[in-house]
mmCIF file of C-alpha atoms and ligand atoms in Angstrom:
data_model
loop_
_atom_site.group_PDB
_atom_site.id
_atom_site.type_symbol
_atom_site.label_atom_id
_atom_site.label_comp_id
_atom_site.label_asym_id
_atom_site.label_seq_id
_atom_site.Cartn_x
_atom_site.Cartn_y
_atom_site.Cartn_z
ATOM 1 C CA PHE A 1 63.759 -87.007 36.791
ATOM 2 C CA TYR A 2 67.205 -88.515 36.937
ATOM 3 C CA SER A 3 67.004 -89.662 40.590
ATOM 4 C CA GLY A 4 63.424 -90.837 40.004
ATOM 5 C CA GLN A 5 64.565 -93.067 37.175
ATOM 6 C CA SER A 6 67.367 -94.565 39.210
ATOM 7 C CA GLN A 7 64.921 -95.498 41.984
ATOM 8 C CA PHE A 8 62.659 -97.190 39.468
ATOM 9 C CA ALA A 9 65.661 -99.218 38.338
ATOM 10 C CA LEU A 10 66.208 -100.338 41.928
ATOM 11 C CA PHE A 11 62.602 -101.403 42.220
ATOM 12 C CA CYS A 12 62.800 -103.531 39.036
ATOM 13 C CA GLU A 13 65.903 -105.224 40.259
ATOM 14 C CA GLY A 14 64.200 -106.139 43.534
ATOM 15 C CA SER A 15 61.112 -107.597 41.872
ATOM 16 C CA SER A 16 62.998 -109.653 39.329
ATOM 17 C CA THR A 17 65.182 -111.416 41.895
ATOM 18 C CA GLN A 18 62.022 -112.320 43.886
ATOM 19 C CA ARG A 19 63.572 -110.948 47.044
ATOM 20 C CA CYS A 20 60.563 -108.783 47.896
ATOM 21 C CA THR A 21 57.014 -109.683 48.747
ATOM 22 C CA ARG A 22 54.136 -108.193 46.681
ATOM 23 C CA SER A 23 53.265 -105.673 49.441
ATOM 24 C CA SER A 24 56.849 -104.583 49.924
ATOM 25 C CA VAL A 25 57.157 -104.138 46.158
ATOM 26 C CA SER A 26 54.125 -101.845 46.036
ATOM 27 C CA CYS A 27 55.448 -99.918 49.053
ATOM 28 C CA VAL A 28 58.727 -99.405 47.263
ATOM 29 C CA PHE A 29 56.821 -98.378 44.138
ATOM 30 C CA ILE A 30 54.729 -95.767 45.971
ATOM 31 C CA SER A 31 57.689 -94.356 47.856
ATOM 32 C CA CYS A 32 59.635 -94.203 44.570
ATOM 33 C CA LEU A 33 56.766 -92.377 42.942
ATOM 34 C CA LEU A 34 56.467 -89.918 45.806
ATOM 35 C CA SER A 35 60.147 -89.176 45.962
ATOM 36 C CA SER A 36 60.329 -88.804 42.181
ATOM 37 C CA LEU A 37 57.435 -86.328 42.377
ATOM 38 C CA GLN A 38 59.263 -84.476 45.155
ATOM 39 C CA ASP A 39 62.382 -84.446 42.988
ATOM 40 C CA MET A 40 60.332 -83.124 40.095
ATOM 41 C CA ASP A 41 58.953 -80.429 42.360
ATOM 42 C CA ARG A 42 62.440 -79.467 43.448
ATOM 43 C CA GLU A 43 63.645 -79.292 39.844
ATOM 44 C CA TYR A 44 60.569 -77.445 38.619
ATOM 45 C CA VAL A 45 61.233 -73.719 38.404
ATOM 46 C CA GLY A 46 57.906 -72.782 36.847
ATOM 47 C CA PHE A 47 58.676 -71.170 33.520
ATOM 48 C CA ALA A 48 56.568 -73.851 31.869
ATOM 49 C CA THR A 49 53.578 -71.697 32.822
ATOM 50 C CA LEU A 50 54.820 -68.836 30.623
ATOM 51 C CA PRO A 51 52.443 -69.700 27.749
ATOM 52 C CA ASN A 52 49.532 -69.560 30.210
ATOM 53 C CA GLN A 53 50.658 -66.150 31.440
ATOM 54 C CA VAL A 54 50.923 -64.855 27.863
ATOM 55 C CA HIS A 55 47.528 -66.357 27.064
ATOM 56 C CA ARG A 56 45.885 -64.724 30.105
ATOM 57 C CA LYS A 57 47.439 -61.344 29.330
ATOM 58 C CA SER A 58 46.460 -61.416 25.648
ATOM 59 C CA VAL A 59 42.890 -62.439 26.438
ATOM 60 C CA LYS A 60 42.644 -59.597 28.945
ATOM 61 C CA LYS A 61 44.002 -57.092 26.442
ATOM 62 C CA GLY A 62 41.808 -58.317 23.584
ATOM 63 C CA PHE A 63 42.701 -58.602 19.929
ATOM 64 C CA ALA A 64 42.440 -56.214 17.011
ATOM 65 C CA PHE A 65 42.298 -57.071 13.350
ATOM 66 C CA THR A 66 41.810 -54.828 10.348
ATOM 67 C CA LEU A 67 40.573 -56.265 7.110
ATOM 68 C CA MET A 68 40.372 -54.258 3.915
ATOM 69 C CA VAL A 69 38.111 -55.199 1.020
ATOM 70 C CA ALA A 70 38.976 -53.860 -2.405
ATOM 71 C CA GLY A 71 37.499 -54.404 -5.816
ATOM 72 C CA GLU A 72 34.902 -53.087 -8.186
ATOM 73 C CA SER A 73 31.537 -52.254 -6.622
ATOM 74 C CA GLY A 74 28.809 -54.872 -6.975
ATOM 75 C CA LEU A 75 31.186 -57.834 -6.677
ATOM 76 C CA GLY A 76 29.683 -58.819 -3.321
ATOM 77 C CA LYS A 77 32.255 -57.350 -0.903
ATOM 78 C CA SER A 78 29.828 -56.218 1.781
ATOM 79 C CA THR A 79 27.749 -59.389 1.494
ATOM 80 C CA LEU A 80 30.857 -61.511 1.956
ATOM 81 C CA VAL A 81 32.060 -59.544 4.983
ATOM 82 C CA ASN A 82 28.658 -59.936 6.631
ATOM 83 C CA SER A 83 28.723 -63.656 5.887
ATOM 84 C CA LEU A 84 32.286 -64.040 7.180
ATOM 85 C CA TYR A 85 31.665 -62.491 10.579
ATOM 86 C CA LEU A 86 27.915 -63.168 10.845
ATOM 87 C CA THR A 87 27.248 -59.485 11.475
ATOM 88 C CA ASP A 88 25.512 -56.687 9.626
ATOM 89 C CA LEU A 89 28.275 -54.166 9.209
ATOM 90 C CA TYR A 90 26.649 -52.242 6.399
ATOM 91 C CA ASN A 91 23.157 -51.632 7.757
ATOM 92 C CA ASN A 92 23.266 -47.886 6.997
ATOM 93 C CA ARG A 93 24.989 -48.117 3.612
ATOM 94 C CA LYS A 94 23.664 -46.006 0.774
ATOM 95 C CA VAL A 95 24.190 -47.509 -2.663
ATOM 96 C CA LEU A 96 24.777 -44.766 -5.242
ATOM 97 C CA ASN A 97 23.040 -44.703 -8.598
ATOM 98 C CA ALA A 98 24.906 -44.487 -11.920
ATOM 99 C CA GLU A 99 24.649 -40.704 -12.104
ATOM 100 C CA GLU A 100 26.014 -40.204 -8.627
ATOM 101 C CA ARG A 101 28.820 -42.653 -9.308
ATOM 102 C CA ILE A 102 30.120 -40.640 -12.271
ATOM 103 C CA ALA A 103 31.099 -37.769 -10.016
ATOM 104 C CA GLN A 104 32.183 -39.953 -7.123
ATOM 105 C CA THR A 105 35.825 -40.675 -6.470
ATOM 106 C CA VAL A 106 37.250 -43.459 -4.353
ATOM 107 C CA PHE A 107 36.837 -42.851 -0.649
ATOM 108 C CA ILE A 108 37.620 -44.989 2.324
ATOM 109 C CA THR A 109 35.109 -46.047 4.957
ATOM 110 C CA LYS A 110 35.826 -47.902 8.135
ATOM 111 C CA HIS A 111 33.411 -49.904 10.272
ATOM 112 C CA THR A 112 34.497 -51.258 13.632
ATOM 113 C CA VAL A 113 32.685 -53.840 15.705
ATOM 114 C CA GLY A 114 33.551 -55.584 18.928
ATOM 115 C CA ILE A 115 32.935 -59.319 18.786
ATOM 116 C CA GLU A 116 33.196 -61.653 21.749
ATOM 117 C CA GLU A 117 33.469 -65.424 21.596
ATOM 118 C CA LYS A 118 34.085 -67.616 24.666
ATOM 119 C CA GLY A 119 35.478 -64.666 26.604
ATOM 120 C CA VAL A 120 37.890 -63.629 23.837
ATOM 121 C CA ARG A 121 37.295 -60.097 22.556
ATOM 122 C CA LEU A 122 38.085 -59.069 19.001
ATOM 123 C CA ARG A 123 37.982 -55.492 17.723
ATOM 124 C CA LEU A 124 37.308 -56.062 14.068
ATOM 125 C CA SER A 125 37.669 -53.190 11.632
ATOM 126 C CA ILE A 126 36.533 -53.445 8.051
ATOM 127 C CA VAL A 127 37.956 -50.922 5.632
ATOM 128 C CA ASP A 128 35.920 -50.577 2.459
ATOM 129 C CA THR A 129 36.844 -48.728 -0.712
ATOM 130 C CA PRO A 130 33.591 -47.628 -2.387
ATOM 131 C CA GLY A 131 34.016 -46.084 -5.773
ATOM 132 C CA PHE A 132 37.063 -48.131 -6.701
ATOM 133 C CA GLY A 133 36.944 -49.014 -10.393
ATOM 134 C CA ASP A 134 33.644 -47.168 -10.893
ATOM 135 C CA ALA A 135 34.893 -44.145 -12.812
ATOM 136 C CA VAL A 136 35.194 -43.820 -16.568
ATOM 137 C CA ASN A 137 38.910 -43.255 -16.147
ATOM 138 C CA ASN A 138 40.309 -45.355 -13.322
ATOM 139 C CA THR A 139 43.921 -44.287 -13.640
ATOM 140 C CA GLU A 140 45.478 -44.203 -10.198
ATOM 141 C CA SER A 141 42.164 -44.967 -8.490
ATOM 142 C CA TRP A 142 44.163 -47.200 -6.126
ATOM 143 C CA LYS A 143 46.078 -44.132 -4.877
ATOM 144 C CA GLU A 144 43.499 -43.497 -2.142
ATOM 145 C CA ILE A 145 43.869 -47.054 -0.917
ATOM 146 C CA GLU A 146 47.659 -46.837 -0.989
ATOM 147 C CA ASP A 147 47.594 -43.519 0.886
ATOM 148 C CA TYR A 148 45.255 -44.920 3.512
ATOM 149 C CA ILE A 149 47.587 -47.861 4.220
ATOM 150 C CA ASP A 150 50.565 -45.476 4.446
ATOM 151 C CA GLN A 151 48.675 -43.132 6.790
ATOM 152 C CA GLN A 152 48.031 -45.996 9.203
ATOM 153 C CA PHE A 153 51.712 -46.904 9.164
ATOM 154 C CA GLU A 154 52.621 -43.270 9.688
ATOM 155 C CA GLN A 155 50.251 -42.952 12.637
ATOM 156 C CA TYR A 156 51.702 -46.091 14.200
ATOM 157 C CA PHE A 157 55.238 -44.846 13.619
ATOM 158 C CA ARG A 158 54.412 -41.534 15.329
ATOM 159 C CA ASP A 159 52.720 -43.278 18.269
ATOM 160 C CA GLU A 160 55.645 -45.635 18.631
ATOM 161 C CA SER A 161 58.124 -42.765 18.651
ATOM 162 C CA GLY A 162 56.053 -40.726 21.111
ATOM 163 C CA LEU A 163 56.315 -40.556 24.873
ATOM 164 C CA ASN A 164 53.271 -42.611 25.771
ATOM 165 C CA ARG A 165 53.700 -45.926 24.017
ATOM 166 C CA LYS A 166 51.578 -47.934 26.395
ATOM 167 C CA ASN A 167 48.194 -47.833 24.765
ATOM 168 C CA ILE A 168 48.953 -47.607 21.081
ATOM 169 C CA GLN A 169 45.980 -48.529 18.959
ATOM 170 C CA ASP A 170 46.955 -50.678 16.029
ATOM 171 C CA ASN A 171 45.009 -49.531 12.967
ATOM 172 C CA ARG A 172 47.412 -50.962 10.413
ATOM 173 C CA VAL A 173 45.717 -52.948 7.657
ATOM 174 C CA HIS A 174 46.517 -56.615 8.245
ATOM 175 C CA CYS A 175 44.913 -58.120 5.185
ATOM 176 C CA CYS A 176 43.357 -56.967 1.929
ATOM 177 C CA LEU A 177 40.782 -59.205 0.277
ATOM 178 C CA TYR A 178 41.046 -58.284 -3.366
ATOM 179 C CA PHE A 179 37.884 -59.158 -5.306
ATOM 180 C CA ILE A 180 38.315 -60.362 -8.886
ATOM 181 C CA SER A 181 35.338 -60.355 -11.213
ATOM 182 C CA PRO A 182 34.103 -63.801 -12.312
ATOM 183 C CA PHE A 183 32.896 -62.347 -15.619
ATOM 184 C CA GLY A 184 36.210 -61.371 -17.176
ATOM 185 C CA HIS A 185 39.019 -63.470 -18.609
ATOM 186 C CA GLY A 186 41.366 -63.450 -15.654
ATOM 187 C CA LEU A 187 42.808 -60.204 -14.293
ATOM 188 C CA ARG A 188 41.919 -56.797 -15.690
ATOM 189 C CA PRO A 189 44.626 -54.141 -16.134
ATOM 190 C CA LEU A 190 43.146 -52.279 -13.161
ATOM 191 C CA ASP A 191 43.511 -55.385 -10.972
ATOM 192 C CA VAL A 192 47.136 -55.797 -12.041
ATOM 193 C CA GLU A 193 48.063 -52.167 -11.405
ATOM 194 C CA CYS A 194 46.219 -51.987 -8.094
ATOM 195 C CA MET A 195 47.678 -55.195 -6.705
ATOM 196 C CA ARG A 196 51.148 -54.166 -7.850
ATOM 197 C CA ALA A 197 50.790 -50.841 -6.067
ATOM 198 C CA LEU A 198 49.699 -52.495 -2.829
ATOM 199 C CA HIS A 199 51.572 -55.780 -2.614
ATOM 200 C CA GLU A 200 54.599 -54.356 -0.766
ATOM 201 C CA LYS A 201 52.380 -52.652 1.810
ATOM 202 C CA VAL A 202 49.697 -55.172 2.712
ATOM 203 C CA ASN A 203 48.960 -58.903 2.670
ATOM 204 C CA ILE A 204 46.844 -59.392 -0.442
ATOM 205 C CA VAL A 205 44.500 -62.377 -0.489
ATOM 206 C CA PRO A 206 42.791 -62.593 -3.902
ATOM 207 C CA VAL A 207 39.227 -63.891 -4.110
ATOM 208 C CA LEU A 208 37.184 -64.875 -7.119
ATOM 209 C CA ALA A 209 33.834 -63.218 -6.461
ATOM 210 C CA LYS A 210 30.341 -64.675 -7.025
ATOM 211 C CA ALA A 211 31.631 -68.165 -7.708
ATOM 212 C CA ASP A 212 28.067 -69.450 -8.024
ATOM 213 C CA SER A 213 27.963 -67.870 -11.475
ATOM 214 C CA LEU A 214 30.652 -70.287 -12.727
ATOM 215 C CA THR A 215 30.712 -74.022 -13.314
ATOM 216 C CA PRO A 216 33.350 -76.071 -11.412
ATOM 217 C CA THR A 217 35.432 -76.366 -14.611
ATOM 218 C CA GLU A 218 35.276 -72.624 -15.167
ATOM 219 C CA VAL A 219 36.317 -72.008 -11.558
ATOM 220 C CA ARG A 220 39.335 -74.306 -11.998
ATOM 221 C CA ARG A 221 40.359 -72.662 -15.290
ATOM 222 C CA LYS A 222 39.908 -69.131 -13.969
ATOM 223 C CA LYS A 223 41.912 -69.864 -10.854
ATOM 224 C CA MET A 224 44.764 -71.271 -12.940
ATOM 225 C CA LYS A 225 44.715 -68.285 -15.290
ATOM 226 C CA ILE A 226 44.699 -65.786 -12.427
ATOM 227 C CA ARG A 227 47.603 -67.568 -10.711
ATOM 228 C CA GLU A 228 49.589 -67.544 -13.968
ATOM 229 C CA GLU A 229 48.898 -63.870 -14.530
ATOM 230 C CA MET A 230 49.877 -62.936 -11.001
ATOM 231 C CA GLU A 231 53.179 -64.706 -11.516
ATOM 232 C CA LYS A 232 53.675 -63.112 -14.934
ATOM 233 C CA PHE A 233 53.090 -59.589 -13.603
ATOM 234 C CA GLY A 234 55.178 -60.146 -10.487
ATOM 235 C CA ILE A 235 52.335 -59.703 -8.007
ATOM 236 C CA ASN A 236 53.355 -60.873 -4.537
ATOM 237 C CA ILE A 237 50.293 -62.002 -2.678
ATOM 238 C CA TYR A 238 50.226 -63.258 0.933
ATOM 239 C CA GLN A 239 52.308 -66.425 1.198
ATOM 240 C CA PHE A 240 51.120 -69.105 3.576
ATOM 241 C CA PRO A 241 54.000 -70.057 5.864
ATOM 242 C CA ASP A 242 55.749 -73.351 5.157
ATOM 243 C CA CYS A 243 54.915 -76.199 7.506
ATOM 244 C CA ASP A 244 57.536 -77.521 9.920
ATOM 245 C CA PHE A 245 58.647 -81.027 9.018
ATOM 246 C CA ASP A 246 57.333 -82.427 12.353
ATOM 247 C CA GLU A 247 53.832 -81.022 11.774
ATOM 248 C CA ASP A 248 51.089 -83.664 11.569
ATOM 249 C CA GLU A 249 49.902 -84.908 8.181
ATOM 250 C CA GLU A 250 46.399 -83.458 8.466
ATOM 251 C CA PHE A 251 47.776 -79.958 9.101
ATOM 252 C CA LYS A 252 50.154 -80.257 6.136
ATOM 253 C CA GLN A 253 47.289 -81.321 3.865
ATOM 254 C CA GLN A 254 45.164 -78.418 5.050
ATOM 255 C CA GLU A 255 47.971 -75.958 4.323
ATOM 256 C CA GLN A 256 48.486 -77.442 0.859
ATOM 257 C CA LEU A 257 44.762 -77.168 0.177
ATOM 258 C CA LEU A 258 44.886 -73.475 1.106
ATOM 259 C CA LYS A 259 47.828 -72.856 -1.235
ATOM 260 C CA ASP A 260 46.107 -74.688 -4.086
ATOM 261 C CA SER A 261 42.826 -72.824 -3.609
ATOM 262 C CA ILE A 262 44.211 -69.348 -4.362
ATOM 263 C CA PRO A 263 42.274 -67.305 -5.449
ATOM 264 C CA PHE A 264 39.475 -68.414 -3.124
ATOM 265 C CA ALA A 265 36.243 -68.818 -5.071
ATOM 266 C CA VAL A 266 33.610 -67.353 -2.755
ATOM 267 C CA ILE A 267 29.884 -66.951 -2.432
ATOM 268 C CA GLY A 268 28.184 -64.561 -0.040
ATOM 269 C CA SER A 269 24.652 -64.230 1.241
ATOM 270 C CA ASN A 270 22.870 -62.063 3.777
ATOM 271 C CA ILE A 271 19.865 -64.300 4.075
ATOM 272 C CA GLN A 272 18.954 -67.670 5.573
ATOM 273 C CA VAL A 273 17.299 -70.167 3.260
ATOM 274 C CA GLU A 274 15.520 -73.383 4.146
ATOM 275 C CA SER A 275 15.978 -76.617 2.293
ATOM 276 C CA LYS A 276 15.345 -80.250 3.253
ATOM 277 C CA GLY A 277 14.382 -79.187 6.770
ATOM 278 C CA ARG A 278 17.646 -77.265 7.310
ATOM 279 C CA LYS A 279 18.209 -73.525 7.607
ATOM 280 C CA PHE A 280 21.472 -72.047 6.373
ATOM 281 C CA ARG A 281 23.060 -68.962 4.812
ATOM 282 C CA GLY A 282 22.608 -69.446 1.119
ATOM 283 C CA ARG A 283 21.201 -68.291 -2.184
ATOM 284 C CA LEU A 284 17.964 -69.595 -3.565
ATOM 285 C CA TYR A 285 17.647 -70.063 -7.333
ATOM 286 C CA PRO A 286 14.817 -71.501 -9.453
ATOM 287 C CA TRP A 287 17.008 -74.539 -10.086
ATOM 288 C CA GLY A 288 18.238 -75.099 -6.540
ATOM 289 C CA VAL A 289 20.057 -73.669 -3.549
ATOM 290 C CA VAL A 290 23.645 -72.692 -2.972
ATOM 291 C CA GLU A 291 24.978 -73.080 0.540
ATOM 292 C CA VAL A 292 27.630 -70.538 1.438
ATOM 293 C CA GLU A 293 29.410 -72.839 3.887
ATOM 294 C CA ASP A 294 29.296 -75.990 1.763
ATOM 295 C CA PRO A 295 32.867 -76.808 0.625
ATOM 296 C CA ALA A 296 31.419 -78.422 -2.504
ATOM 297 C CA HIS A 297 29.885 -75.091 -3.523
ATOM 298 C CA SER A 298 32.666 -72.617 -2.695
ATOM 299 C CA ASP A 299 35.904 -71.923 -0.796
ATOM 300 C CA PHE A 300 34.060 -69.692 1.677
ATOM 301 C CA LEU A 301 34.720 -71.969 4.659
ATOM 302 C CA LEU A 302 38.390 -72.325 3.736
ATOM 303 C CA LEU A 303 38.731 -68.554 3.555
ATOM 304 C CA ARG A 304 36.942 -67.984 6.857
ATOM 305 C CA ASN A 305 38.998 -70.631 8.652
ATOM 306 C CA MET A 306 42.163 -69.142 7.229
ATOM 307 C CA LEU A 307 41.248 -65.572 8.196
ATOM 308 C CA VAL A 308 39.906 -66.326 11.630
ATOM 309 C CA LYS A 309 41.024 -69.701 12.938
ATOM 310 C CA THR A 310 44.437 -70.435 11.485
ATOM 311 C CA HIS A 311 46.245 -67.430 9.987
ATOM 312 C CA MET A 312 44.996 -64.274 11.701
ATOM 313 C CA GLN A 313 48.096 -64.054 13.874
ATOM 314 C CA ASP A 314 50.418 -64.771 10.942
ATOM 315 C CA LEU A 315 48.765 -62.018 8.907
ATOM 316 C CA LYS A 316 49.425 -59.631 11.779
ATOM 317 C CA ASP A 317 53.002 -60.864 12.164
ATOM 318 C CA VAL A 318 53.766 -60.404 8.457
ATOM 319 C CA THR A 319 52.233 -56.906 8.614
ATOM 320 C CA ARG A 320 54.431 -56.002 11.576
ATOM 321 C CA GLU A 321 57.626 -57.767 10.577
ATOM 322 C CA THR A 322 57.631 -57.169 6.838
ATOM 323 C CA HIS A 323 55.314 -54.417 5.610
ATOM 324 C CA TYR A 324 55.582 -52.075 8.582
ATOM 325 C CA GLU A 325 59.312 -52.758 8.946
ATOM 326 C CA ASN A 326 59.818 -51.748 5.298
ATOM 327 C CA TYR A 327 57.868 -48.553 5.888
ATOM 328 C CA ARG A 328 59.775 -47.815 9.092
ATOM 329 C CA ALA A 329 63.160 -48.459 7.473
ATOM 330 C CA GLN A 330 62.181 -46.163 4.599
ATOM 331 C CA CYS A 331 61.095 -43.459 7.049
ATOM 332 C CA ILE A 332 64.318 -43.661 9.046
ATOM 333 C CA GLN A 333 66.355 -43.619 5.843
ATOM 334 C CA ASN A 334 64.502 -40.502 4.649
ATOM 335 C CA MET A 335 64.925 -38.804 7.998
ATOM 336 C CA THR A 336 68.657 -39.578 8.057
ATOM 337 C CA ARG A 337 68.994 -38.287 4.504
ATOM 338 C CA MET A 338 67.182 -35.091 5.464
ATOM 339 C CA VAL A 339 69.433 -34.551 8.495
ATOM 340 C CA VAL A 340 72.562 -35.094 6.373
ATOM 341 C CA GLN A 341 71.252 -32.709 3.708
ATOM 342 C CA GLU A 342 70.427 -30.090 6.340
ATOM 343 C CA ARG A 343 73.931 -30.378 7.824
ATOM 344 C CA LYS A 344 75.468 -30.027 4.374
ATOM 345 C CA ARG A 345 73.290 -27.013 3.670
ATOM 346 C CA ARG A 346 74.364 -25.349 6.918
ATOM 347 C CA LEU A 347 78.004 -26.104 6.199
ATOM 348 C CA VAL A 348 77.709 -24.531 2.758
ATOM 349 C CA LEU A 349 75.919 -21.525 4.283
ATOM 350 C CA ASP A 350 78.618 -21.138 6.925
ATOM 351 C CA THR A 351 81.439 -21.272 4.390
ATOM 352 C CA HIS A 352 79.679 -18.780 2.146
ATOM 353 C CA THR A 353 78.952 -16.358 4.973
ATOM 354 C CA GLU A 354 81.396 -13.501 4.630
ATOM 355 C CA LEU A 355 83.931 -13.772 7.389
ATOM 356 C CA PRO A 356 84.867 -10.411 8.853
ATOM 357 C CA ARG A 357 87.815 -9.201 6.844
ATOM 358 C CA PRO A 358 90.333 -6.507 7.766
ATOM 359 C CA ILE A 359 89.319 -3.135 6.564
ATOM 360 C CA HIS A 360 92.039 -1.635 4.538
ATOM 361 C CA THR A 361 91.374 1.806 5.662
ATOM 362 C CA LYS A 362 93.908 4.015 7.181
ATOM 363 C CA VAL A 363 92.658 3.024 10.591
ATOM 364 C CA GLY A 364 92.740 -0.576 9.641
ATOM 365 C CA LEU A 365 96.225 -0.399 8.333
ATOM 366 C CA MET A 366 97.222 1.490 11.372
ATOM 367 C CA TYR A 367 95.911 -1.309 13.514
ATOM 368 C CA ASN A 368 97.613 -3.761 11.292
ATOM 369 C CA THR A 369 100.927 -2.253 11.834
ATOM 370 C CA PHE A 370 100.399 -2.073 15.548
ATOM 371 C CA GLY A 371 98.636 -5.186 16.500
ATOM 372 C CA THR A 372 97.691 -8.699 15.643
ATOM 373 C CA THR A 373 95.212 -9.906 13.077
ATOM 374 C CA VAL A 374 92.788 -10.744 15.870
ATOM 375 C CA VAL A 375 92.609 -7.240 16.985
ATOM 376 C CA LEU A 376 92.204 -6.111 13.468
ATOM 377 C CA GLN A 377 89.409 -8.640 12.717
ATOM 378 C CA SER A 378 87.432 -7.825 15.791
ATOM 379 C CA PHE A 379 87.719 -4.222 14.869
ATOM 380 C CA SER A 380 86.430 -4.827 11.359
ATOM 381 C CA ALA A 381 83.582 -6.970 12.710
ATOM 382 C CA GLN A 382 82.555 -4.163 14.959
ATOM 383 C CA LYS A 383 82.611 -1.856 12.032
ATOM 384 C CA GLU A 384 80.333 -4.125 9.977
HETATM 385 P P1 LIG B 1 29.660 -54.561 -3.109
HETATM 386 O O1 LIG B 1 29.243 -53.328 -3.793
HETATM 387 O O2 LIG B 1 30.914 -55.119 -3.694
HETATM 388 O O3 LIG B 1 29.748 -54.417 -1.622
HETATM 389 O O4 LIG B 1 28.530 -55.679 -3.416
HETATM 390 P P2 LIG B 1 27.258 -56.108 -2.549
HETATM 391 O O5 LIG B 1 27.665 -56.955 -1.401
HETATM 392 O O6 LIG B 1 26.442 -54.927 -2.249
HETATM 393 O O7 LIG B 1 26.501 -57.056 -3.596
HETATM 394 C C1 LIG B 1 26.010 -56.576 -4.813
HETATM 395 C C2 LIG B 1 24.929 -57.539 -5.340
HETATM 396 O O8 LIG B 1 25.493 -58.817 -5.573
HETATM 397 C C3 LIG B 1 23.792 -57.752 -4.361
HETATM 398 O O9 LIG B 1 22.590 -57.838 -5.094
HETATM 399 C C4 LIG B 1 24.092 -59.097 -3.720
HETATM 400 O O10 LIG B 1 22.928 -59.790 -3.304
HETATM 401 C C5 LIG B 1 24.772 -59.824 -4.869
HETATM 402 N N1 LIG B 1 25.720 -60.825 -4.394
HETATM 403 C C6 LIG B 1 26.548 -60.726 -3.326
HETATM 404 N N2 LIG B 1 27.306 -61.822 -3.202
HETATM 405 C C7 LIG B 1 26.942 -62.633 -4.231
HETATM 406 C C8 LIG B 1 27.353 -63.953 -4.626
HETATM 407 O O11 LIG B 1 28.223 -64.571 -4.028
HETATM 408 N N3 LIG B 1 26.771 -64.474 -5.728
HETATM 409 C C9 LIG B 1 25.820 -63.805 -6.440
HETATM 410 N N4 LIG B 1 25.293 -64.404 -7.495
HETATM 411 N N5 LIG B 1 25.408 -62.581 -6.076
HETATM 412 C C10 LIG B 1 25.951 -61.998 -4.985
#
């Protein structure tokens, strides 16, 4: 660009002193432009296309995202997931009756679907936790969930340490939507214990379920109470990244809105309703309709945009860089400790193993008088 700029300066000088005719000025201009383009070409190495190369490669490879939903049954988890991704992931689900639920413990189910949008493929996995919070005694009912998250980390750690690291499938849980009941007064002890057990392992995004059962004032109050309680009990939920100072105002406002909306008050629906000549996903009541995607009715759209459009990659990055790194560091630390302990154990064993000692027999003594200790020791070893 430097030589291009200097030629433009020359052209300005010529035109201001009226020494050139109009046609000669435009000729100079065009030749300046051409030579500056040639200069640009010469100085252009091509690494500016790197983002395009990365983009092409990622699109070809496809994306994978694993979302976990946790919370008491009946809070609308499956309905919300279907509404979020406009799919029917639970078409063969069997809802247990009260009697069956007494005996049932928490188990983990996983549904995977391939979704394609404008040529971009997403392998979406939904991990559900039926039975959570259903038992009479729910002590440690989050253990299954915790174990599942650890198992995925373990599998990834093994794959990463193996010989063929080319096609590792990432099944790590990138986000956990934790459903909070709208009927209680803030968090229940089970919510506190479960979130505390999981917050170092997964990105927790709390949601206030069935928000259509609350008035706007109640939603505001409940959100505030839940936020206070999470702070009081030291629950670390997913933190939205801070905006760069040069980010545009609209983006900053959107990020602030997301932070202020925690926990997201959501409404789900599996059916389309019709009102005022419009069809939409909603819930029909005798007194009116609730539209799932209407920002005045719920935070559903905010949550979906966050999960899909704006923060999916960040959720994956935090999983990889923070949660998995913690697990990996812990694993390596444990392995090192085990190796050190094993070495110590061997050393102790070696020192306690009876070294061949001279036999103080007549023969032994005879040897002793004749020869060296070495001879004597090898003799005694042979004897033993
Ligand atoms: P899950 O057991 O947590 O997966 O809950 P489901 O998705 O099966 O929903 C349980 C019941 O709650 C069903 O009758 C749903 O129609 C209803 N439901 C789901 N989402 C909502 C919601 O946002 N508001 C209300 N009022 N009901 C809901």
